mmCIF file of C-alpha atoms in Angstrom:
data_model
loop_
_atom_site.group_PDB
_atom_site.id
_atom_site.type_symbol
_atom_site.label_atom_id
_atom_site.label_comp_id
_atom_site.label_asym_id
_atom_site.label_seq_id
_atom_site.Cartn_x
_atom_site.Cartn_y
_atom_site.Cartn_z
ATOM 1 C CA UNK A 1 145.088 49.899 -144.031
ATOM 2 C CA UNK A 2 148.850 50.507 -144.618
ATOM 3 C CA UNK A 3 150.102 50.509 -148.173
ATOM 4 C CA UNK A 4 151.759 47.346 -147.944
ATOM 5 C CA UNK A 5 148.388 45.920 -147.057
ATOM 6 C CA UNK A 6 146.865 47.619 -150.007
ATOM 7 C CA UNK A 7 149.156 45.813 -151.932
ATOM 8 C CA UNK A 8 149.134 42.577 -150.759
ATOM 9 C CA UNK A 9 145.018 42.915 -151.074
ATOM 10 C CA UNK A 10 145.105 44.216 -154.450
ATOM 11 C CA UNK A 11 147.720 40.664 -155.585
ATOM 12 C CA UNK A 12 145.144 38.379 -153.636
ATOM 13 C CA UNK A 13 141.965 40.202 -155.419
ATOM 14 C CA UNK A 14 143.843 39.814 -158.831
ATOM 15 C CA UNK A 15 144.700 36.518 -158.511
ATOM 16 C CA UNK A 16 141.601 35.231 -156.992
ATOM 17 C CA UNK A 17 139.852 37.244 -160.275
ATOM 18 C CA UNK A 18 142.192 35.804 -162.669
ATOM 19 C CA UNK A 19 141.414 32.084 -161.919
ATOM 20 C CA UNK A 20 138.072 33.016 -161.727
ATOM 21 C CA UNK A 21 137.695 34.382 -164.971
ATOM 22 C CA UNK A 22 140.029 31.195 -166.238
ATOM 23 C CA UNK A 23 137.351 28.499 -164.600
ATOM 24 C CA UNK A 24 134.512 30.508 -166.066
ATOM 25 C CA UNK A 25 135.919 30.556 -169.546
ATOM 26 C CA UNK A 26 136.443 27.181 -169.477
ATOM 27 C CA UNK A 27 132.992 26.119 -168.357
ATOM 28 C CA UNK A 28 131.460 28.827 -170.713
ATOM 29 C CA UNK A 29 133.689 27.105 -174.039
ATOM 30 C CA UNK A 30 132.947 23.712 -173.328
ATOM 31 C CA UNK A 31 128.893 24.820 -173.437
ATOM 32 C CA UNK A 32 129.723 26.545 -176.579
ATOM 33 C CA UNK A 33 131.873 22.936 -178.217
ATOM 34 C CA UNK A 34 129.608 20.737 -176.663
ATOM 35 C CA UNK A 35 125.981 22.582 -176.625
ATOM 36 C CA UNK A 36 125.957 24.086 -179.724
ATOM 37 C CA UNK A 37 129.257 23.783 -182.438
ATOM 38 C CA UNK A 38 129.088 19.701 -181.913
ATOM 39 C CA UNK A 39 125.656 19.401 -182.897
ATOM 40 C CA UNK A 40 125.442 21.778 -185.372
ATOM 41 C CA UNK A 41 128.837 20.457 -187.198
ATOM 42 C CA UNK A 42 129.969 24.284 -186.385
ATOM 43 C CA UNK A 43 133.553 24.959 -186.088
ATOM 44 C CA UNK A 44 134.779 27.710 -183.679
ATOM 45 C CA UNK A 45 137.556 30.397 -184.440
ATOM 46 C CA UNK A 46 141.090 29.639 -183.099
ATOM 47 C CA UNK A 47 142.943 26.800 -182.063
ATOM 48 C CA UNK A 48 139.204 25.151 -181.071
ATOM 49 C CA UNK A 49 138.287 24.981 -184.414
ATOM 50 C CA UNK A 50 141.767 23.330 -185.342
ATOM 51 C CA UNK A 51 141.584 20.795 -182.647
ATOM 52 C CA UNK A 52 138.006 20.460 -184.216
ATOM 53 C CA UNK A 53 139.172 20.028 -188.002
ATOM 54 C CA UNK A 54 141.451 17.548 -186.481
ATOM 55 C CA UNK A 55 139.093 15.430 -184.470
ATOM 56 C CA UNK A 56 136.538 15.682 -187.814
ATOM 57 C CA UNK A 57 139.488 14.845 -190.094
ATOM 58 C CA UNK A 58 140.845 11.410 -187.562
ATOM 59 C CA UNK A 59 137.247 10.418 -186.871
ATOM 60 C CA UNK A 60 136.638 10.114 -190.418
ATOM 61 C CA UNK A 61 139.858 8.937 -192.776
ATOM 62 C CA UNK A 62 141.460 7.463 -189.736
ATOM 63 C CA UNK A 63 141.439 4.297 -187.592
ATOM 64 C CA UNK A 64 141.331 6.465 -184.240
ATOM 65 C CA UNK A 65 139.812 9.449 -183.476
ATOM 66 C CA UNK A 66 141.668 12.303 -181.316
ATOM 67 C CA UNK A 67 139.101 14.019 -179.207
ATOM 68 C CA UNK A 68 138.441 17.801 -179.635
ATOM 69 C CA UNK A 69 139.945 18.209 -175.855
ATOM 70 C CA UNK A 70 143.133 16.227 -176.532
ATOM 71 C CA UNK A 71 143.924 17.841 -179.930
ATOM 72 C CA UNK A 72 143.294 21.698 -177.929
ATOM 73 C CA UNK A 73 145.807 21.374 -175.621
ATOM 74 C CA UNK A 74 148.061 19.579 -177.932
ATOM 75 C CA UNK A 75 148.341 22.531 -179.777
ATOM 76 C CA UNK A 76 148.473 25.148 -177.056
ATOM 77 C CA UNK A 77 152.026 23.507 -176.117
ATOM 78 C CA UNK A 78 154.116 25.488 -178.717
ATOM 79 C CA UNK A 79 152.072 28.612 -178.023
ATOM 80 C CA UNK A 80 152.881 28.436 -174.321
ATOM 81 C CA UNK A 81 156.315 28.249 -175.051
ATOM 82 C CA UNK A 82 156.200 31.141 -177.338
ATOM 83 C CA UNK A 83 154.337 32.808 -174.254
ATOM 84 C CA UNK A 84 157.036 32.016 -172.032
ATOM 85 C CA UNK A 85 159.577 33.724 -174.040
ATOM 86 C CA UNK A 86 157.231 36.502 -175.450
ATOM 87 C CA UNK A 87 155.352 37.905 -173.198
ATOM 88 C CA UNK A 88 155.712 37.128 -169.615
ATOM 89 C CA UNK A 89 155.940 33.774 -167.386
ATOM 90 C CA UNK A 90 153.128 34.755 -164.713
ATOM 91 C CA UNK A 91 150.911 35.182 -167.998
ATOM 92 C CA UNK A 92 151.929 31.797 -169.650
ATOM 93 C CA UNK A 93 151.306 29.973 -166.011
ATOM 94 C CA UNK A 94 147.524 31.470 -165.941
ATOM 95 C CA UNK A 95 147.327 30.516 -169.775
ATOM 96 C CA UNK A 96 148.279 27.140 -169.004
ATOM 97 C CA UNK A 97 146.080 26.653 -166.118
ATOM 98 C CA UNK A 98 143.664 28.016 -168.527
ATOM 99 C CA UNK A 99 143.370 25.729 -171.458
ATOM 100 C CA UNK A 100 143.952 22.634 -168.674
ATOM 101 C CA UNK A 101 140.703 23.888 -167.094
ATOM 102 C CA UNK A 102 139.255 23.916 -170.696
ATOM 103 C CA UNK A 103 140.188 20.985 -171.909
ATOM 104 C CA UNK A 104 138.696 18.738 -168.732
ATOM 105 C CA UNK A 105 135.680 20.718 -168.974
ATOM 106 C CA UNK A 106 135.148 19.898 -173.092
ATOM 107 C CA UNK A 107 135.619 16.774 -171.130
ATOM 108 C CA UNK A 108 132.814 16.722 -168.955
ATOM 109 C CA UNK A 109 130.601 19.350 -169.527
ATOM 110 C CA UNK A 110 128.239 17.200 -172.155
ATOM 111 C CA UNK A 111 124.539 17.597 -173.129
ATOM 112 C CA UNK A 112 122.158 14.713 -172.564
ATOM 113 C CA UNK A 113 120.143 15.286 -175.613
ATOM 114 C CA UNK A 114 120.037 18.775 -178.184
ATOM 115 C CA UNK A 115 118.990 19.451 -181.763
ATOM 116 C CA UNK A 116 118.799 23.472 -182.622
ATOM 117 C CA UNK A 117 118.633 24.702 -186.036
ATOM 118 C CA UNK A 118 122.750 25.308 -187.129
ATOM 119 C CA UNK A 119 122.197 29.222 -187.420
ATOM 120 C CA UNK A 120 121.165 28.952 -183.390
ATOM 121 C CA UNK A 121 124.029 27.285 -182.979
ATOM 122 C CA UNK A 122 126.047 29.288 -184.511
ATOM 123 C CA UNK A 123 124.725 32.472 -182.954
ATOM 124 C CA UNK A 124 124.326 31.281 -179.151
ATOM 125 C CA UNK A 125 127.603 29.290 -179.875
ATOM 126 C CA UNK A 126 129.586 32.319 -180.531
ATOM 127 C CA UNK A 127 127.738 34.311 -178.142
ATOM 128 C CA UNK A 128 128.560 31.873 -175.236
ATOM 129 C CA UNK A 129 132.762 31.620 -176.517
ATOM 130 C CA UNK A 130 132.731 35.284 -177.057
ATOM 131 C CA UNK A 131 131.625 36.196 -173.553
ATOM 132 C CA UNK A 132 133.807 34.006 -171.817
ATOM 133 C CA UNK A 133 137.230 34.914 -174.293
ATOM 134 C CA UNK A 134 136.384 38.601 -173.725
ATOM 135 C CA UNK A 135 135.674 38.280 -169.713
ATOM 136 C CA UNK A 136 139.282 36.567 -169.807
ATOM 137 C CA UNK A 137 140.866 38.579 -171.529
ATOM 138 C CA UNK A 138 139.844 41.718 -169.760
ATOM 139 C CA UNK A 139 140.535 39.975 -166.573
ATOM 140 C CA UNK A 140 144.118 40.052 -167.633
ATOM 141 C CA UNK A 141 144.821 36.396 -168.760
ATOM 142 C CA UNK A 142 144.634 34.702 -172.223
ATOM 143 C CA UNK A 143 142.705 31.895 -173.187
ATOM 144 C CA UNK A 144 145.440 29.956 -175.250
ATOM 145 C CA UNK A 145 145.777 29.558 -179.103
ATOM 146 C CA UNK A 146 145.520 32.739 -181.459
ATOM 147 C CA UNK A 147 144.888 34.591 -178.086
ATOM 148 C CA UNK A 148 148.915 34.791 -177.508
ATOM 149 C CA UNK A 149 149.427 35.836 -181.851
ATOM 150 C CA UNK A 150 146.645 38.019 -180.947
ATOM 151 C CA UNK A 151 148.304 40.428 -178.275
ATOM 152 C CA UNK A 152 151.370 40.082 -179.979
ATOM 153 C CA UNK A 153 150.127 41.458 -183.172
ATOM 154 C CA UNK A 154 148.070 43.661 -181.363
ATOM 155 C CA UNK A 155 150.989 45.475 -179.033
ATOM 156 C CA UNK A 156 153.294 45.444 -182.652
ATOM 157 C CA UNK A 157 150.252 46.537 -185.359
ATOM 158 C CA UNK A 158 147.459 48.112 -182.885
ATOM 159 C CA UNK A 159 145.226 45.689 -185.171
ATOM 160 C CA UNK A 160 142.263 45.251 -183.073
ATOM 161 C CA UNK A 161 141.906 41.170 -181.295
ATOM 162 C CA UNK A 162 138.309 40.546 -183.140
ATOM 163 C CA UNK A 163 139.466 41.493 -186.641
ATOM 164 C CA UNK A 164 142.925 39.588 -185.674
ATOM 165 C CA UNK A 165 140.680 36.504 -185.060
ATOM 166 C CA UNK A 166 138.294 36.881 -188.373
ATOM 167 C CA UNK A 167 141.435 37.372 -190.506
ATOM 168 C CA UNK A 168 143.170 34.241 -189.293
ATOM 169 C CA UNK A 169 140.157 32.082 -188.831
ATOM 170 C CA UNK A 170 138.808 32.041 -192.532
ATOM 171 C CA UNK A 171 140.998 28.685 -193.054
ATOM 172 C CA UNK A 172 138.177 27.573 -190.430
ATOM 173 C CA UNK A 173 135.506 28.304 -192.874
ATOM 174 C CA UNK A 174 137.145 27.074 -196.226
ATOM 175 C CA UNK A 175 138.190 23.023 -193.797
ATOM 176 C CA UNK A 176 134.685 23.624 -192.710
ATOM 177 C CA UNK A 177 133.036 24.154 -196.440
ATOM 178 C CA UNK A 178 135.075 20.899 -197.399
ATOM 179 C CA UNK A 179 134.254 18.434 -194.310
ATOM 180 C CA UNK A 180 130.569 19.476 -193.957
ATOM 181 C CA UNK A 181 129.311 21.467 -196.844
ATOM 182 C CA UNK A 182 129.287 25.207 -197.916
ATOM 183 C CA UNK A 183 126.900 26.240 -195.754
ATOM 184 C CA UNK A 184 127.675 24.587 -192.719
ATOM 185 C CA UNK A 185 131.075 26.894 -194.156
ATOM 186 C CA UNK A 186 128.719 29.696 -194.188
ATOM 187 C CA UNK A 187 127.373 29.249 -190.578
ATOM 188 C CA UNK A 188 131.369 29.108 -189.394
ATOM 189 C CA UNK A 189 131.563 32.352 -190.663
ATOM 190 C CA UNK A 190 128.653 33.682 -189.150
ATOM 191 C CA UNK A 191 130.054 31.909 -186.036
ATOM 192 C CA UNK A 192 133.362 33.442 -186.365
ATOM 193 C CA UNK A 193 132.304 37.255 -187.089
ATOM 194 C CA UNK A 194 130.268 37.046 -184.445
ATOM 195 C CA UNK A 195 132.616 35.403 -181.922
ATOM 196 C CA UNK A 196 134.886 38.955 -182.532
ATOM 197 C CA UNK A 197 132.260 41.035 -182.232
ATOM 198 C CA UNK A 198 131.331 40.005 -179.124
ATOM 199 C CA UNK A 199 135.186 40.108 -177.969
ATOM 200 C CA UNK A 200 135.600 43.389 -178.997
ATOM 201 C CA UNK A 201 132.627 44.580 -177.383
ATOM 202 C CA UNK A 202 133.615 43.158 -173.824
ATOM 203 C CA UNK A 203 137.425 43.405 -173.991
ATOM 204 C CA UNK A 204 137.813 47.452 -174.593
ATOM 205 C CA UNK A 205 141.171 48.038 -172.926
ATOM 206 C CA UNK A 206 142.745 48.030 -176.990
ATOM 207 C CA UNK A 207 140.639 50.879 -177.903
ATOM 208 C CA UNK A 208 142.158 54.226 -177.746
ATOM 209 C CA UNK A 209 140.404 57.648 -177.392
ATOM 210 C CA UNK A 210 141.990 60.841 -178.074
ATOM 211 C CA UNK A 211 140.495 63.632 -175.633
ATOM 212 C CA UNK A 212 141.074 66.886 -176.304
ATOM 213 C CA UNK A 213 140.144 69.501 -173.050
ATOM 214 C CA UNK A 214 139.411 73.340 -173.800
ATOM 215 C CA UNK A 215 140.066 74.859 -170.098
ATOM 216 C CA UNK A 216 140.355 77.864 -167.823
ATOM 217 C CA UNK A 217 142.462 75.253 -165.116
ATOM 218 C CA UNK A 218 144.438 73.365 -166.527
ATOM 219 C CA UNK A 219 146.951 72.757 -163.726
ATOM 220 C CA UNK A 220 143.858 71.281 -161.641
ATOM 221 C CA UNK A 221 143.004 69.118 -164.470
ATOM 222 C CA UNK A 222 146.827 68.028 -165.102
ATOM 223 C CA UNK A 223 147.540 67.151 -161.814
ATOM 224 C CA UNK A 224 144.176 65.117 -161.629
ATOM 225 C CA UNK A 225 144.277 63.055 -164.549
ATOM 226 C CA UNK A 226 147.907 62.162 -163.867
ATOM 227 C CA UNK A 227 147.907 61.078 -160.219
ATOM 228 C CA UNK A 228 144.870 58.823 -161.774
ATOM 229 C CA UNK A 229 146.280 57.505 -164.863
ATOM 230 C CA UNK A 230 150.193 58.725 -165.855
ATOM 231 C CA UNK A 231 149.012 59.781 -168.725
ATOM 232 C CA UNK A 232 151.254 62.037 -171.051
ATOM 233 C CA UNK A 233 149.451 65.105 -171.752
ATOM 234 C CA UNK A 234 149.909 68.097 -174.463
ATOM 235 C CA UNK A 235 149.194 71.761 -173.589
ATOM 236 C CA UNK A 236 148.402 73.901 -176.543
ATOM 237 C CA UNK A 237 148.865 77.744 -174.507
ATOM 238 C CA UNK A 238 147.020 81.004 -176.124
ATOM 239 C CA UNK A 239 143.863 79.490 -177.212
ATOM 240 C CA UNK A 240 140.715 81.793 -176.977
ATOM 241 C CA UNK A 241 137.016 81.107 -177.196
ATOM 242 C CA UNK A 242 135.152 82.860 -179.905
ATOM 243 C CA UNK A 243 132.307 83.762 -177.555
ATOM 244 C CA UNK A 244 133.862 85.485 -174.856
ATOM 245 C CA UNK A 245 137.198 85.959 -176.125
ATOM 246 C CA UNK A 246 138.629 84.528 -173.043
ATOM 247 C CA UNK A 247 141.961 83.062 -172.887
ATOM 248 C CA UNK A 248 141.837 79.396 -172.881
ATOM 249 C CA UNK A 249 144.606 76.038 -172.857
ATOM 250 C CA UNK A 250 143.732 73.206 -174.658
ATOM 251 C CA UNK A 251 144.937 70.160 -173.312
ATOM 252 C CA UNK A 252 145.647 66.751 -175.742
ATOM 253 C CA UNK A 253 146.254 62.850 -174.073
ATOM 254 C CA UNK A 254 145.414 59.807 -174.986
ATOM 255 C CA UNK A 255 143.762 57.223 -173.226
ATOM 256 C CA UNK A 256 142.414 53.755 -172.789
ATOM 257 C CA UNK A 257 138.468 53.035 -172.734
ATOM 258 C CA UNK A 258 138.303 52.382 -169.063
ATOM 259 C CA UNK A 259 139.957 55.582 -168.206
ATOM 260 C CA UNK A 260 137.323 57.877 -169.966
ATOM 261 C CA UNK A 261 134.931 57.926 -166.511
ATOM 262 C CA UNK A 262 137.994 58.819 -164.635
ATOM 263 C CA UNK A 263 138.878 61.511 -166.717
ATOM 264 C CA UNK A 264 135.385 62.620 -167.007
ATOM 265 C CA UNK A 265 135.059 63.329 -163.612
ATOM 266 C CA UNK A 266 138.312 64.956 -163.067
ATOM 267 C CA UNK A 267 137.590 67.504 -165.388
ATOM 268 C CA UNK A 268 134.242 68.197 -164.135
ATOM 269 C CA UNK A 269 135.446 68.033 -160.715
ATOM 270 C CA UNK A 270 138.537 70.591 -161.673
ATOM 271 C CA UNK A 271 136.203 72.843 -164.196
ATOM 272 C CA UNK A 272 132.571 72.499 -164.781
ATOM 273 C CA UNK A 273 132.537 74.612 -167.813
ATOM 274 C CA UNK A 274 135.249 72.852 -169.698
ATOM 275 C CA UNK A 275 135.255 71.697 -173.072
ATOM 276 C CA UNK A 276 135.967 68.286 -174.027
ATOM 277 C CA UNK A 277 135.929 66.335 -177.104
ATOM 278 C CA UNK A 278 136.662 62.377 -177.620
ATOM 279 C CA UNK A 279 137.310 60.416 -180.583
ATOM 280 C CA UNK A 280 138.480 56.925 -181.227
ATOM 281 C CA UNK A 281 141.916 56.520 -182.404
ATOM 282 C CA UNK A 282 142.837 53.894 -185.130
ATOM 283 C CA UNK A 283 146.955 54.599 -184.599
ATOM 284 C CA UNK A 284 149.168 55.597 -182.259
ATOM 285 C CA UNK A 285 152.980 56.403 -183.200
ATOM 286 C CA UNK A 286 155.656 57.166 -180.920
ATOM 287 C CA UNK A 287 155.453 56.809 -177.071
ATOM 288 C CA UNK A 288 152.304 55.663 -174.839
ATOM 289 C CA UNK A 289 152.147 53.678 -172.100
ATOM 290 C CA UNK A 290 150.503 50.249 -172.650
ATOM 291 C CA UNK A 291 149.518 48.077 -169.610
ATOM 292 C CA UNK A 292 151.975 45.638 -168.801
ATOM 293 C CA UNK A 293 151.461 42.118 -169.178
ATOM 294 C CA UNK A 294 153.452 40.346 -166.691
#
């Protein structure tokens, strides 16, 4: 296989992933609305939970109701636009085939008959959402609503997209303490917190690790981790080890979560008895490659 055939399979596999990741969001968040948030008079994080509010708020003081499917996409309009200018048109078309796929499946993905306790609901609810938001997302592709504020913020602030979601969402909790009652407000949160926990614990790519690399070869190791990953990379020269008084380099990068087996294996590959240390990092100032989002 040529390279241009290598490319032109690597496009097909990432588009063929992309929708499915989109149709298997959309099918997990309508189980989520309609399985568990509906019955327990839940309301989910995000633009869902608006689009709920709103439904709640019509179906109540008004003579028509908006359904929660109409209302979602309703409000995903000004959000694609922002998209479009934002961030990148290929990822506004897969977020707009996203939320259409969502919204017809809120359609017709319904329950014949349920009754769980609200904390269930709240728990398997968020559990269901989070999976699917955090499978998209780390397929490449955004699920609408705060998803688009929340890699904005994220590439400008490094903020984290589960506390991003928590922060924003606790208007949620205070419409859902006055529609229902406070602990139906108190089950949104649980909802909520757990929703971004999940997210955060399937969609790593955000979290950065410092690795720091006490080596005898560290031209081996250079040239490995950067025909892998073109990642910058500090050398410290002169080190020594205590033990054996050996000079030493100590090599600094940063990297992404799904580039720590990589790098792993490069070093062990390029010096078995090399020292390395990883840490999470909160910040990063200055220059480092992100992944683009086309």
């Amino acid at each position: 296989m040529n390279d241009l055939d290598l490319n032109r399979f690597s496009r097909k596999y990432s588009f063929v992933a992309k929708l499915g990741a989109a149709v298997l969001y959309s099918v997990m968040v309508a189980v989520a609305l309609n399985f568990f948030w509906h019955p327990g008079h839940i309301y989910s994080s995000g633009i869902t939970g608006f689009a709920q509010i709103i439904n709640t708020v019509t179906s109540r003081y008004m003579p028509f109701t908006i359904p929660t499917e109409v209302m979602y996409f309703a409000l995903n309009v000004p959000l694609f636009i922002l998209a479009w200018v934002k961030i990148g048109k290929e990822f506004t078309g897969y977020t707009i085939f996203t939320v259409f796929m969502s919204s017809v499946m809120m359609k017709f993905i319904q329950p014949t008959h349920i009754s769980l306790d609200p904390i269930l609901c709240a728990i398997f609810g968020a559990a269901v959402n989070g999976m699917g938001t955090g499978l998209a997302l780390k397929n490449g592709i955004s699920t609408g609503g705060l998803d688009i504020l929340g890699i904005v913020v994220r590439k400008k602030t490094g903020m984290n997209y589960g506390k991003f979601n928590i922060i924003v969402n606790m208007v949620i909790v205070i419409f859902a303490g006055f529609l229902f009652d406070w602990s139906r407000a108190l089950y949104t949160a649980l909802n909520i917190f757990i929703n971004g926990r999940m997210i955060d614990a399937i969609y790593t790519q955000h979290h950065k690790l410092q690795v720091m690399i006490v080596t005898e070869h560290p031209t081996a190791i250079i040239d490995g981790i950067q025909s892998k990953m073109h990642r910058g990379i500090t050398i410290l020269h002169d080190a020594e080890g205590a033990y054996g008084h050996v000079e030493k380099t100590v090599l600094l990068t940063i990297i992404d979560t799904y580039d720590l087996y990589d790098i792993r294996m490069t070093v062990q590959d390029c010096d078995p008895y090399a020292f390395m240390s990883v840490t999470e990092v909160q910040r990063i100032y200055g220059r480092f490659r992100e992944q683009e989002i086309v």
